[in-house]
Short mmCIF file of C-alpha atoms and ligand atoms in Angstrom, two decimals:
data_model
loop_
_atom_site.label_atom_id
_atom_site.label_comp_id
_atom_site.label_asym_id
_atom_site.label_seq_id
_atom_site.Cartn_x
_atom_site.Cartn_y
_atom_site.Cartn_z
CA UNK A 1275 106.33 92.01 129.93
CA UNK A 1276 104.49 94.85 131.13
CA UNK A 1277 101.38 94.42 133.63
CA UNK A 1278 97.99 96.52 132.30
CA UNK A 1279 95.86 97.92 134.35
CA UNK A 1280 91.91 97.58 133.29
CA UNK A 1281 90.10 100.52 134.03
CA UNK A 1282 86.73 100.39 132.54
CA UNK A 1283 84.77 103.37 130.60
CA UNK A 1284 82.00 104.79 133.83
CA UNK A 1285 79.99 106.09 130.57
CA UNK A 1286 80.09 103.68 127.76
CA UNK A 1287 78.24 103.80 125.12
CA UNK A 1288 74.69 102.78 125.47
CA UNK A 1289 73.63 99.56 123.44
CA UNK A 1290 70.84 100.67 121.57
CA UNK A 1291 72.66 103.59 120.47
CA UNK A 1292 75.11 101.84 119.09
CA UNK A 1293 73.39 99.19 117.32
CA UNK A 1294 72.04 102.32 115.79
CA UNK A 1295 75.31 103.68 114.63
CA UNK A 1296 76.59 99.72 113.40
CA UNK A 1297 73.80 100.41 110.75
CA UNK A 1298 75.47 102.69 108.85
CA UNK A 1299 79.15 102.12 109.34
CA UNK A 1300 81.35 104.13 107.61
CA UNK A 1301 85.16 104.94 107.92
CA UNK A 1302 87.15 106.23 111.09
CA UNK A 1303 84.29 108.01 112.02
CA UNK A 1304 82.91 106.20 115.34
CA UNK A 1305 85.06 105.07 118.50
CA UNK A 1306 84.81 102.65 121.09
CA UNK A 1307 84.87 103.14 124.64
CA UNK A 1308 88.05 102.44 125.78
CA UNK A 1309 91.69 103.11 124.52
CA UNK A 1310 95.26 101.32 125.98
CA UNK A 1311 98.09 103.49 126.96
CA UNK A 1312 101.92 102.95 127.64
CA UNK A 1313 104.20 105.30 128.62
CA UNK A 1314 107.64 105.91 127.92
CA UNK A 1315 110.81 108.10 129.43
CA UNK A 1316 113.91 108.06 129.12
CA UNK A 1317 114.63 107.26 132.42
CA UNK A 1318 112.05 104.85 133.23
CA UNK A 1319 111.44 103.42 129.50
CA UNK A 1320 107.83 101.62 128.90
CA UNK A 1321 105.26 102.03 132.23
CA UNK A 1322 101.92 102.62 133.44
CA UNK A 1323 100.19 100.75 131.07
CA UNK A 1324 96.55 101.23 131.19
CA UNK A 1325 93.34 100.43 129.26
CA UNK A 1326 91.35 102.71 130.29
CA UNK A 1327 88.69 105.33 129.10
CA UNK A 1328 88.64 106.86 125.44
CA UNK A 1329 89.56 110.24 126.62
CA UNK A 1330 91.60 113.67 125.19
CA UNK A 1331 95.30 113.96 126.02
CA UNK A 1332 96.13 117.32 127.04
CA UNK A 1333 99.64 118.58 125.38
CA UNK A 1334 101.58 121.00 126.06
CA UNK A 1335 102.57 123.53 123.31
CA UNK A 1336 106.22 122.82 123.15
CA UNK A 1337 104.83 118.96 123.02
CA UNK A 1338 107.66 117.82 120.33
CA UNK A 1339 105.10 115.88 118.07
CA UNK A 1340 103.52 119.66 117.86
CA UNK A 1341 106.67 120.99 116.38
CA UNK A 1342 108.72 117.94 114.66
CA UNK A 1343 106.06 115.27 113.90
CA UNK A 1344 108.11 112.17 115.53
CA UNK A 1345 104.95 110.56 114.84
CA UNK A 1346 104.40 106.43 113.60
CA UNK A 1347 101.42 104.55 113.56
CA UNK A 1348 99.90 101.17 112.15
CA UNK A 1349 96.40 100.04 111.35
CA UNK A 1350 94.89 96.79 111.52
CA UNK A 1351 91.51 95.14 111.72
CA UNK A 1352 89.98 92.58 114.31
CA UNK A 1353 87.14 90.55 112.92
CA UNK A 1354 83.99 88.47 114.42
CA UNK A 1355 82.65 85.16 112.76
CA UNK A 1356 79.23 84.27 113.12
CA UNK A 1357 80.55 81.80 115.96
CA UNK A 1358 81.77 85.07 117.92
CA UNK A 1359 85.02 84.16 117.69
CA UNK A 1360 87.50 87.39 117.44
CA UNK A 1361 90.48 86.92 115.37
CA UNK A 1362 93.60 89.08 114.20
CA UNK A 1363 94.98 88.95 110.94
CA UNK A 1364 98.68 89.07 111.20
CA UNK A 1365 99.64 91.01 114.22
CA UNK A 1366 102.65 90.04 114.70
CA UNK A 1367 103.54 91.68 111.60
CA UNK A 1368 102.10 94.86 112.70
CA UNK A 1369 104.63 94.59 115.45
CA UNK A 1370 107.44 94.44 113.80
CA UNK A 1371 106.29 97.01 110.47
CA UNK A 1372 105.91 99.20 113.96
CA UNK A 1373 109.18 99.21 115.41
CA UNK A 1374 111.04 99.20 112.16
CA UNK A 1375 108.87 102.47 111.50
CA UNK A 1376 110.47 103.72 115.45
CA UNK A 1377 114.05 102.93 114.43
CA UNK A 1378 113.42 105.02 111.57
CA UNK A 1379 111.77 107.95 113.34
CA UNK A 1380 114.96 107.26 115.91
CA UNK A 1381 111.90 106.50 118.34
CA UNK A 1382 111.86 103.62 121.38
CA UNK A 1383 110.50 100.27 119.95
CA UNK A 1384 107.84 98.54 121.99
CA UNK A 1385 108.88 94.72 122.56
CA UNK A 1386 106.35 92.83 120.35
CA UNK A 1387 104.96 91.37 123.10
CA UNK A 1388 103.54 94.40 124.52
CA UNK A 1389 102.52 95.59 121.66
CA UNK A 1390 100.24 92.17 121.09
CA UNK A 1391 99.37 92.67 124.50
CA UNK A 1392 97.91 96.13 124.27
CA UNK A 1393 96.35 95.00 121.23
CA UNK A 1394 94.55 92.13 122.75
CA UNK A 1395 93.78 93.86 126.06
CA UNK A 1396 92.24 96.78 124.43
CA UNK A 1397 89.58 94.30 121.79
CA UNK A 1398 88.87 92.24 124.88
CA UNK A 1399 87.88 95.11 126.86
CA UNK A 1400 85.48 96.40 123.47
CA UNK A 1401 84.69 93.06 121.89
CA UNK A 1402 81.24 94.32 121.45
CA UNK A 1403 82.55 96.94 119.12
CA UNK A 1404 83.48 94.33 116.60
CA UNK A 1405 80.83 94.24 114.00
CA UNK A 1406 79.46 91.22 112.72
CA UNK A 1407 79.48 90.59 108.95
CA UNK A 1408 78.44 92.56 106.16
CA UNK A 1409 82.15 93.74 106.10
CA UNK A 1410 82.34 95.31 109.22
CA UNK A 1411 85.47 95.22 111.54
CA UNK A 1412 87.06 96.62 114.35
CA UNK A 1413 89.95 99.14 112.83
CA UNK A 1414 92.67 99.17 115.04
CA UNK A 1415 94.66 102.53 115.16
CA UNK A 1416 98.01 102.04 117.43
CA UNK A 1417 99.98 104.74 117.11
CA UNK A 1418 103.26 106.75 118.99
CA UNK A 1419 103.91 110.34 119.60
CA UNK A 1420 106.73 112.44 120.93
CA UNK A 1421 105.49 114.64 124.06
CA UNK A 1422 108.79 116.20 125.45
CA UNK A 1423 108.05 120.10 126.12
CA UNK A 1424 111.51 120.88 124.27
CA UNK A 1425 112.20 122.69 120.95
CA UNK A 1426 115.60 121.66 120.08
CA UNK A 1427 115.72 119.27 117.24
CA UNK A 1428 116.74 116.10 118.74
CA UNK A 1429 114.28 112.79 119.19
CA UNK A 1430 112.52 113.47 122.62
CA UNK A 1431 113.24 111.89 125.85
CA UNK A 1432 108.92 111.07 126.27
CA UNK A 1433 106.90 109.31 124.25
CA UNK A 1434 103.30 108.16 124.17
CA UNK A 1435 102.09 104.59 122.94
CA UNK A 1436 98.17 104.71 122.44
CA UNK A 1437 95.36 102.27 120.71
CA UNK A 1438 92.01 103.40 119.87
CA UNK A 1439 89.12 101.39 117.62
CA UNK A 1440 86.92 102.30 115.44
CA UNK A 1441 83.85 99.91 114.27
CA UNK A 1442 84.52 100.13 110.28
CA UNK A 1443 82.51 98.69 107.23
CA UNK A 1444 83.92 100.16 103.79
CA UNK A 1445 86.79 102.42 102.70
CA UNK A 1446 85.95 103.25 99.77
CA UNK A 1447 81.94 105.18 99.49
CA UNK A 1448 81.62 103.43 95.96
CA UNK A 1449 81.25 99.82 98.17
CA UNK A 1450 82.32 97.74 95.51
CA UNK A 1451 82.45 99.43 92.61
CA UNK A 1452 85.84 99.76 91.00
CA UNK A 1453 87.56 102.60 92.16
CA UNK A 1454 89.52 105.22 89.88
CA UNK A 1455 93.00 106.36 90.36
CA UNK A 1456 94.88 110.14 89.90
CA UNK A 1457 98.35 109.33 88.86
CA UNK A 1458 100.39 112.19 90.29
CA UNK A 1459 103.19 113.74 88.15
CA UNK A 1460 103.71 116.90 89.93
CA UNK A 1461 103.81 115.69 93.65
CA UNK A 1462 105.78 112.62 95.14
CA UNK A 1463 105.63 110.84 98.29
CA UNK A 1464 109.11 109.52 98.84
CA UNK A 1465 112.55 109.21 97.97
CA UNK A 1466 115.73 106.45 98.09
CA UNK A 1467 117.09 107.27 101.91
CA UNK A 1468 113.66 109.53 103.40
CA UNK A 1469 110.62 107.45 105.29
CA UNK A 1470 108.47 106.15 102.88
CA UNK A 1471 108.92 102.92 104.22
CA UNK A 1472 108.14 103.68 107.44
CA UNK A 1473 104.40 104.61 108.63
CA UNK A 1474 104.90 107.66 110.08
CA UNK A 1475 102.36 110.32 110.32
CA UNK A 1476 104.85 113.13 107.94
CA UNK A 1477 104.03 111.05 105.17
CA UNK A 1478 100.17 111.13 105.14
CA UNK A 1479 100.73 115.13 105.45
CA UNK A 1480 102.95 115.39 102.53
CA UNK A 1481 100.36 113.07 100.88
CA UNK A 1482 97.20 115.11 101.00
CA UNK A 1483 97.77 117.74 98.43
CA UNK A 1484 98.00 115.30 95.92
CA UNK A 1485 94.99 113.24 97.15
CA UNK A 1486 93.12 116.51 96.92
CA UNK A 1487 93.89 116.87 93.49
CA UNK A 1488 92.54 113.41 92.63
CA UNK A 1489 89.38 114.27 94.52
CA UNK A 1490 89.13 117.17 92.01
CA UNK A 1491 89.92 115.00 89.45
CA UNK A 1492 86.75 112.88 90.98
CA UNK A 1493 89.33 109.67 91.62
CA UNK A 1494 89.52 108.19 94.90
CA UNK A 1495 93.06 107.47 95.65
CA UNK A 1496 96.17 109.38 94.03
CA UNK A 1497 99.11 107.57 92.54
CA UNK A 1498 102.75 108.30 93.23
CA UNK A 1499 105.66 107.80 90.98
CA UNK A 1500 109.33 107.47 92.09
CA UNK A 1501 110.86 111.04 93.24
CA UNK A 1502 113.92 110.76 91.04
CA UNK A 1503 112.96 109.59 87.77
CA UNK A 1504 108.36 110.31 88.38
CA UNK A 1505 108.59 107.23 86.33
CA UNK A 1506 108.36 104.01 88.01
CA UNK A 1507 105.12 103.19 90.12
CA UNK A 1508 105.06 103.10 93.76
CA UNK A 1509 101.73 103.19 95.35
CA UNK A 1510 98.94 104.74 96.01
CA UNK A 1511 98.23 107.35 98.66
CA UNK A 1512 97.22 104.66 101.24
CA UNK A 1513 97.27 101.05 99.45
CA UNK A 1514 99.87 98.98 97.81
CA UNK A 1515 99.10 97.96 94.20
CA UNK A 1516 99.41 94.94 91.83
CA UNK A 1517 98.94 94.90 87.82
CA UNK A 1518 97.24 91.38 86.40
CA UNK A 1519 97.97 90.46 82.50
CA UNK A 1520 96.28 88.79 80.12
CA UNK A 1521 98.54 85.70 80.63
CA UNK A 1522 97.15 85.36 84.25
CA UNK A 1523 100.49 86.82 85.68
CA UNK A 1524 101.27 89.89 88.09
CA UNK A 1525 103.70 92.54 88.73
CA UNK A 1526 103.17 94.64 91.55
CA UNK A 1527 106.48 97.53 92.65
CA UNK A 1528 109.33 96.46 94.24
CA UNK A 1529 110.06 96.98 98.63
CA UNK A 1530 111.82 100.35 99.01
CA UNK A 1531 110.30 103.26 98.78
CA UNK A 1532 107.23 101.89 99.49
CA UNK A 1533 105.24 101.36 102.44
CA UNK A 1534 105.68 97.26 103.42
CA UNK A 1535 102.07 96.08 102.93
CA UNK A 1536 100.71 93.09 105.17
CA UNK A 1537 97.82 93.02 102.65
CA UNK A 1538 100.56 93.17 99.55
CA UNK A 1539 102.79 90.50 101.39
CA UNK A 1540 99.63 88.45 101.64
CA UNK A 1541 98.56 88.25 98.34
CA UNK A 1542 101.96 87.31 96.79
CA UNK A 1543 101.08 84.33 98.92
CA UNK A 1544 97.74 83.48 98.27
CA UNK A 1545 98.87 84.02 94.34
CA UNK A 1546 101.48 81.50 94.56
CA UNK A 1547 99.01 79.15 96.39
CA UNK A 1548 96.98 80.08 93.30
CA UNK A 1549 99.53 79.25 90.92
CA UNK A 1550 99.69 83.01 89.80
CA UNK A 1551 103.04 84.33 88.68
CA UNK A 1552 103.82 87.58 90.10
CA UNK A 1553 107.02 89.61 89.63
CA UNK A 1554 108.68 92.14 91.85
CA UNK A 1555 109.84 94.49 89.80
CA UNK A 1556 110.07 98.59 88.62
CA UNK A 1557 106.95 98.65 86.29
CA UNK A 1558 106.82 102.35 84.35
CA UNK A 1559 104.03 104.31 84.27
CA UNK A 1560 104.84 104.64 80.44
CA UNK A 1561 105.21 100.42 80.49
CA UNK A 1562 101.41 100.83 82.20
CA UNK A 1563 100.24 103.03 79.02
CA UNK A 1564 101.13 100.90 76.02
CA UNK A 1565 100.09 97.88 78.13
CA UNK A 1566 96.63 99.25 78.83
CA UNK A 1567 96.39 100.27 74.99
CA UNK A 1568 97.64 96.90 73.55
CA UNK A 1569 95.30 95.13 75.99
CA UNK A 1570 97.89 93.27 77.90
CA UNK A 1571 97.22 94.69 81.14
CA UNK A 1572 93.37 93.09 82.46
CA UNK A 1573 92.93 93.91 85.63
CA UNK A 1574 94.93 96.56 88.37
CA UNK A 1575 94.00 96.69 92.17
CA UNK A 1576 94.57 98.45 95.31
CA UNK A 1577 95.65 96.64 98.31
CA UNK A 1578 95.62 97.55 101.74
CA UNK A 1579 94.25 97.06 105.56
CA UNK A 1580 91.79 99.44 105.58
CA UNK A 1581 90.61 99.41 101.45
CA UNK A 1582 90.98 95.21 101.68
CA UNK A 1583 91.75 94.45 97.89
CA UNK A 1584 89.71 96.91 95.76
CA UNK A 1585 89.48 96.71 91.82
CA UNK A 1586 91.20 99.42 89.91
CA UNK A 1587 88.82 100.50 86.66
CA UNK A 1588 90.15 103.82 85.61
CA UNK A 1589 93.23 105.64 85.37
CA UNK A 1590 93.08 109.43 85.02
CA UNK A 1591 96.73 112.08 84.22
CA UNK A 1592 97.33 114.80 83.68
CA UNK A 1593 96.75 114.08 79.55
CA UNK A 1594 93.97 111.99 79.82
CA UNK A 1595 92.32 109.08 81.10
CA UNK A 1596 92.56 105.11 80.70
CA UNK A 1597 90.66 102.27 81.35
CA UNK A 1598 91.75 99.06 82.72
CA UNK A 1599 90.58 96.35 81.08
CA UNK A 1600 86.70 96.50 80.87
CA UNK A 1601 86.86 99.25 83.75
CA UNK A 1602 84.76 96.54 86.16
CA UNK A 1603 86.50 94.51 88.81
CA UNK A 1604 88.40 91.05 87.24
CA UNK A 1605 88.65 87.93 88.01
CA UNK A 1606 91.73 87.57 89.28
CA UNK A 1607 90.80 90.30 91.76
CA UNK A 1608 88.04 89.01 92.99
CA UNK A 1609 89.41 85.68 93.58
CA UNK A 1610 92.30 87.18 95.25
CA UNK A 1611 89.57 88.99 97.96
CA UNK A 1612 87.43 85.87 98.34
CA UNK A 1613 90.43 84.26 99.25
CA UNK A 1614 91.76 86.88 101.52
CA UNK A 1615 87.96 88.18 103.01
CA UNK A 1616 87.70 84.12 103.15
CA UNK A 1617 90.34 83.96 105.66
CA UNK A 1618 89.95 87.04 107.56
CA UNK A 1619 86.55 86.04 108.23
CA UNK A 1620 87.13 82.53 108.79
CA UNK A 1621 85.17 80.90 105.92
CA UNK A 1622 88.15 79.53 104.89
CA UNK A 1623 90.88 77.28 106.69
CA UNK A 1624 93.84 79.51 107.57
CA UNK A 1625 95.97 77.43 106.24
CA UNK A 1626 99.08 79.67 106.84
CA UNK A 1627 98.50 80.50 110.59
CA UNK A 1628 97.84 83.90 110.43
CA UNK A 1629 94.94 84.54 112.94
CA UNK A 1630 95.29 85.19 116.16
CA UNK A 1631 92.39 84.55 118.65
CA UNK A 1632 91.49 86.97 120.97
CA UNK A 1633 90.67 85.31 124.12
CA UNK A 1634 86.71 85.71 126.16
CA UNK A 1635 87.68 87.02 129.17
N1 PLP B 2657 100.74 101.81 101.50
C1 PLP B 2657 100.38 102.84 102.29
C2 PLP B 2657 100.93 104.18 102.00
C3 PLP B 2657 99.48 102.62 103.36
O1 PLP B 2657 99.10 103.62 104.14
C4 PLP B 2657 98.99 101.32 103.57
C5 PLP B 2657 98.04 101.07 104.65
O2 PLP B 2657 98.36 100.69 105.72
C6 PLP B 2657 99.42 100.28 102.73
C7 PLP B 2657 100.29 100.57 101.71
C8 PLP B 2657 98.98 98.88 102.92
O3 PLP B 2657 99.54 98.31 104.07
P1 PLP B 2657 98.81 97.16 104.86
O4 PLP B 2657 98.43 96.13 103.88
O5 PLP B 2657 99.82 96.69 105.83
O6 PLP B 2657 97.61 97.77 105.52
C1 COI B 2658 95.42 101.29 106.57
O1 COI B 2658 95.00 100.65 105.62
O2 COI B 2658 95.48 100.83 107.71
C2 COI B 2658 95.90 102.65 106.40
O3 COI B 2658 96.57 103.10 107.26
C3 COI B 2658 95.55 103.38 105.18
C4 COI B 2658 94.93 104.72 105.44
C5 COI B 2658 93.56 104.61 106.02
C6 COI B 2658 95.81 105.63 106.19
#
């Protein structure tokens, strides 16, 4: 287990001004004052781990991440209840989603435990830059980059392990309103075999086009089919997402392709303590049509760390437009985020273990 040395920010942030900036809270857009660091080489593996100031790296050109984007990252949220205690949702998961992402970008994994570790180090160190209700958390942004100066295609022999936070209240600008999706016919996001599984930076790049074209299209997240057939539904640019019927069940896209959602792996488990069916399975964008028109399909949302679980009204493609049920957030939804929001926030027990205190130091 790897020792971290605390090095604390000379300049923080002054109080005032940032009880100034929690006002307003937007996304990704503020920082805390400190960030955690590990190193890795090939001949000494993980070192000189450090949180320390929130500060620029300087690269050099050939830096490999500059040329060959052996990139990964994960995101995560710690939250404060009105108690003050700070909790994780589900680190541990983040852990693993992160290494599995490193085998696949033939990167170093990080044992778990020092990946908790610079996790915990880092929010202790900030724990006044967890907000306090009103939605507000502390996003958590770990993340890994190659920084070998070396342009032959090969993975690199250095790497960089980093955490930074960001104070967060809403993803979406709408707040709560039901968001509307671009389904994307001419662009997709991955294929059987390539990294869509894995959360590596490449994908958010190849990603953007099409989420500019469903800003155009004034939608706020853009829906990818499957590469081979653009039939079956995968996900959404950065959320998982689940269809409800009118008999109270669910179907949300099968593992693969798609990114492995903490969020999505949650709520098939606070739907079965529900009693709410949900199937696994390919669902057709075509299947998604006839059920929207015949009235079968109620209620669609988005699920993910950073948009929670965020009610799907409208549909728009490239010949036309549908609405999802009544177009306003459902009830299954909503009972779905209660129950999720209930535990992140501890209003409700957490009945399957999946906070993790950080300790007052
Ligand atoms: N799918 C994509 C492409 C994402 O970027 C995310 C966000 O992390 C998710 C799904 C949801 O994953 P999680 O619930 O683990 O945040
Ligand atoms: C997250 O929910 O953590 C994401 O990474 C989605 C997006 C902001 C990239």
């Amino acid at each position: 287990m790897l020792e971290f040395e605390i090095i604390q920010n000379a300049n923080p942030m002054a109080e005032a001004d940032r009880a100034l900036a929690f006002q307003n809270l937007g996304f990704g857009t503020l920082f805390s004052d400190h960030m955690a660091v590990i190193h890795w080489s090939a001949d000494k593996e993980w070192h000189s781990a450090q949180v320390t100031a929130r500060a620029p790296f300087a690269l050099d050109p050939a830096s490999s991440v500059l040329h060959y984007a052996q990139e990964i990252f994960e995101g995560m949220k710690a939250y404060r209840a009105a108690d003050g205690k700070v909790v994780l949702f589900r680190p541990d998961q983040n852990a693993k989603r992160f290494n599995a992402s490193a085998r696949r970008l033939a990167m170093p994994e990080l044992p778990e435990e020092d990946f908790l570790a610079a996790i915990e180090k880092l929010v202790a160190v900030d724990r006044k830059w967890v907000p306090e209700g009103n939605g507000g958390s502390l996003y958590l942004r770990p993340f890994m980059f190659a920084n070998e100066s070396f342009l032959g295609v090969r993975p690199s022999k250095e790497y960089i392990f980093c955490v930074i936070a960001s104070p967060v209240g809403p993803y979406f600008k709408g707040g709560a309103k039901p968001v509307k999706i671009w389904v994307s016919e001419d662009y997709t996001r991955a294929a059987v075999g390539g990294t869509g599984a894995a959360k590596c930076g490449g994908n958010y790049a190849a990603s953007l086009i099409a989420q500019a074209e469903a800003g155009k299209h004034g939608c706020d997240q853009v829906l990818f089919l499957d590469a081979a057939e653009r039939k079956w539904i995968e996900e959404l640019g950065g959320m998982n997402i689940f269809f409800v019927f009118n008999d109270g069940s669910m179907v949300t896209p099968p593992l693969g392709t798609i990114l492995p959602g903490i969020t999505r792996n949650s709520v098939l488990t606070l739907a079965k303590d529900n009693n709410i069916a949900v199937e696994e399975r390919p669902y057709a964008f075509d299947e998604l049509q006839a059920d929207a028109a015949s009235g079968r399909l109620v209620e669609a949302f988005a699920c993910g760390t950073a948009a929670v679980i965020a009610g799907i009204g409208e549909l728009k493609h490239r010949n036309g437009s549908l609405t999802i049920g009544t177009g306003e957030t459902g009830a299954v939804t909503t009972l779905l985020r209660n129950k999720l929001v209930g535990i992140q926030t501890q209003a409700l027990a957490d009945s399957h273990g999946w906070l993790h205190t950080i300790p007052v130091s």
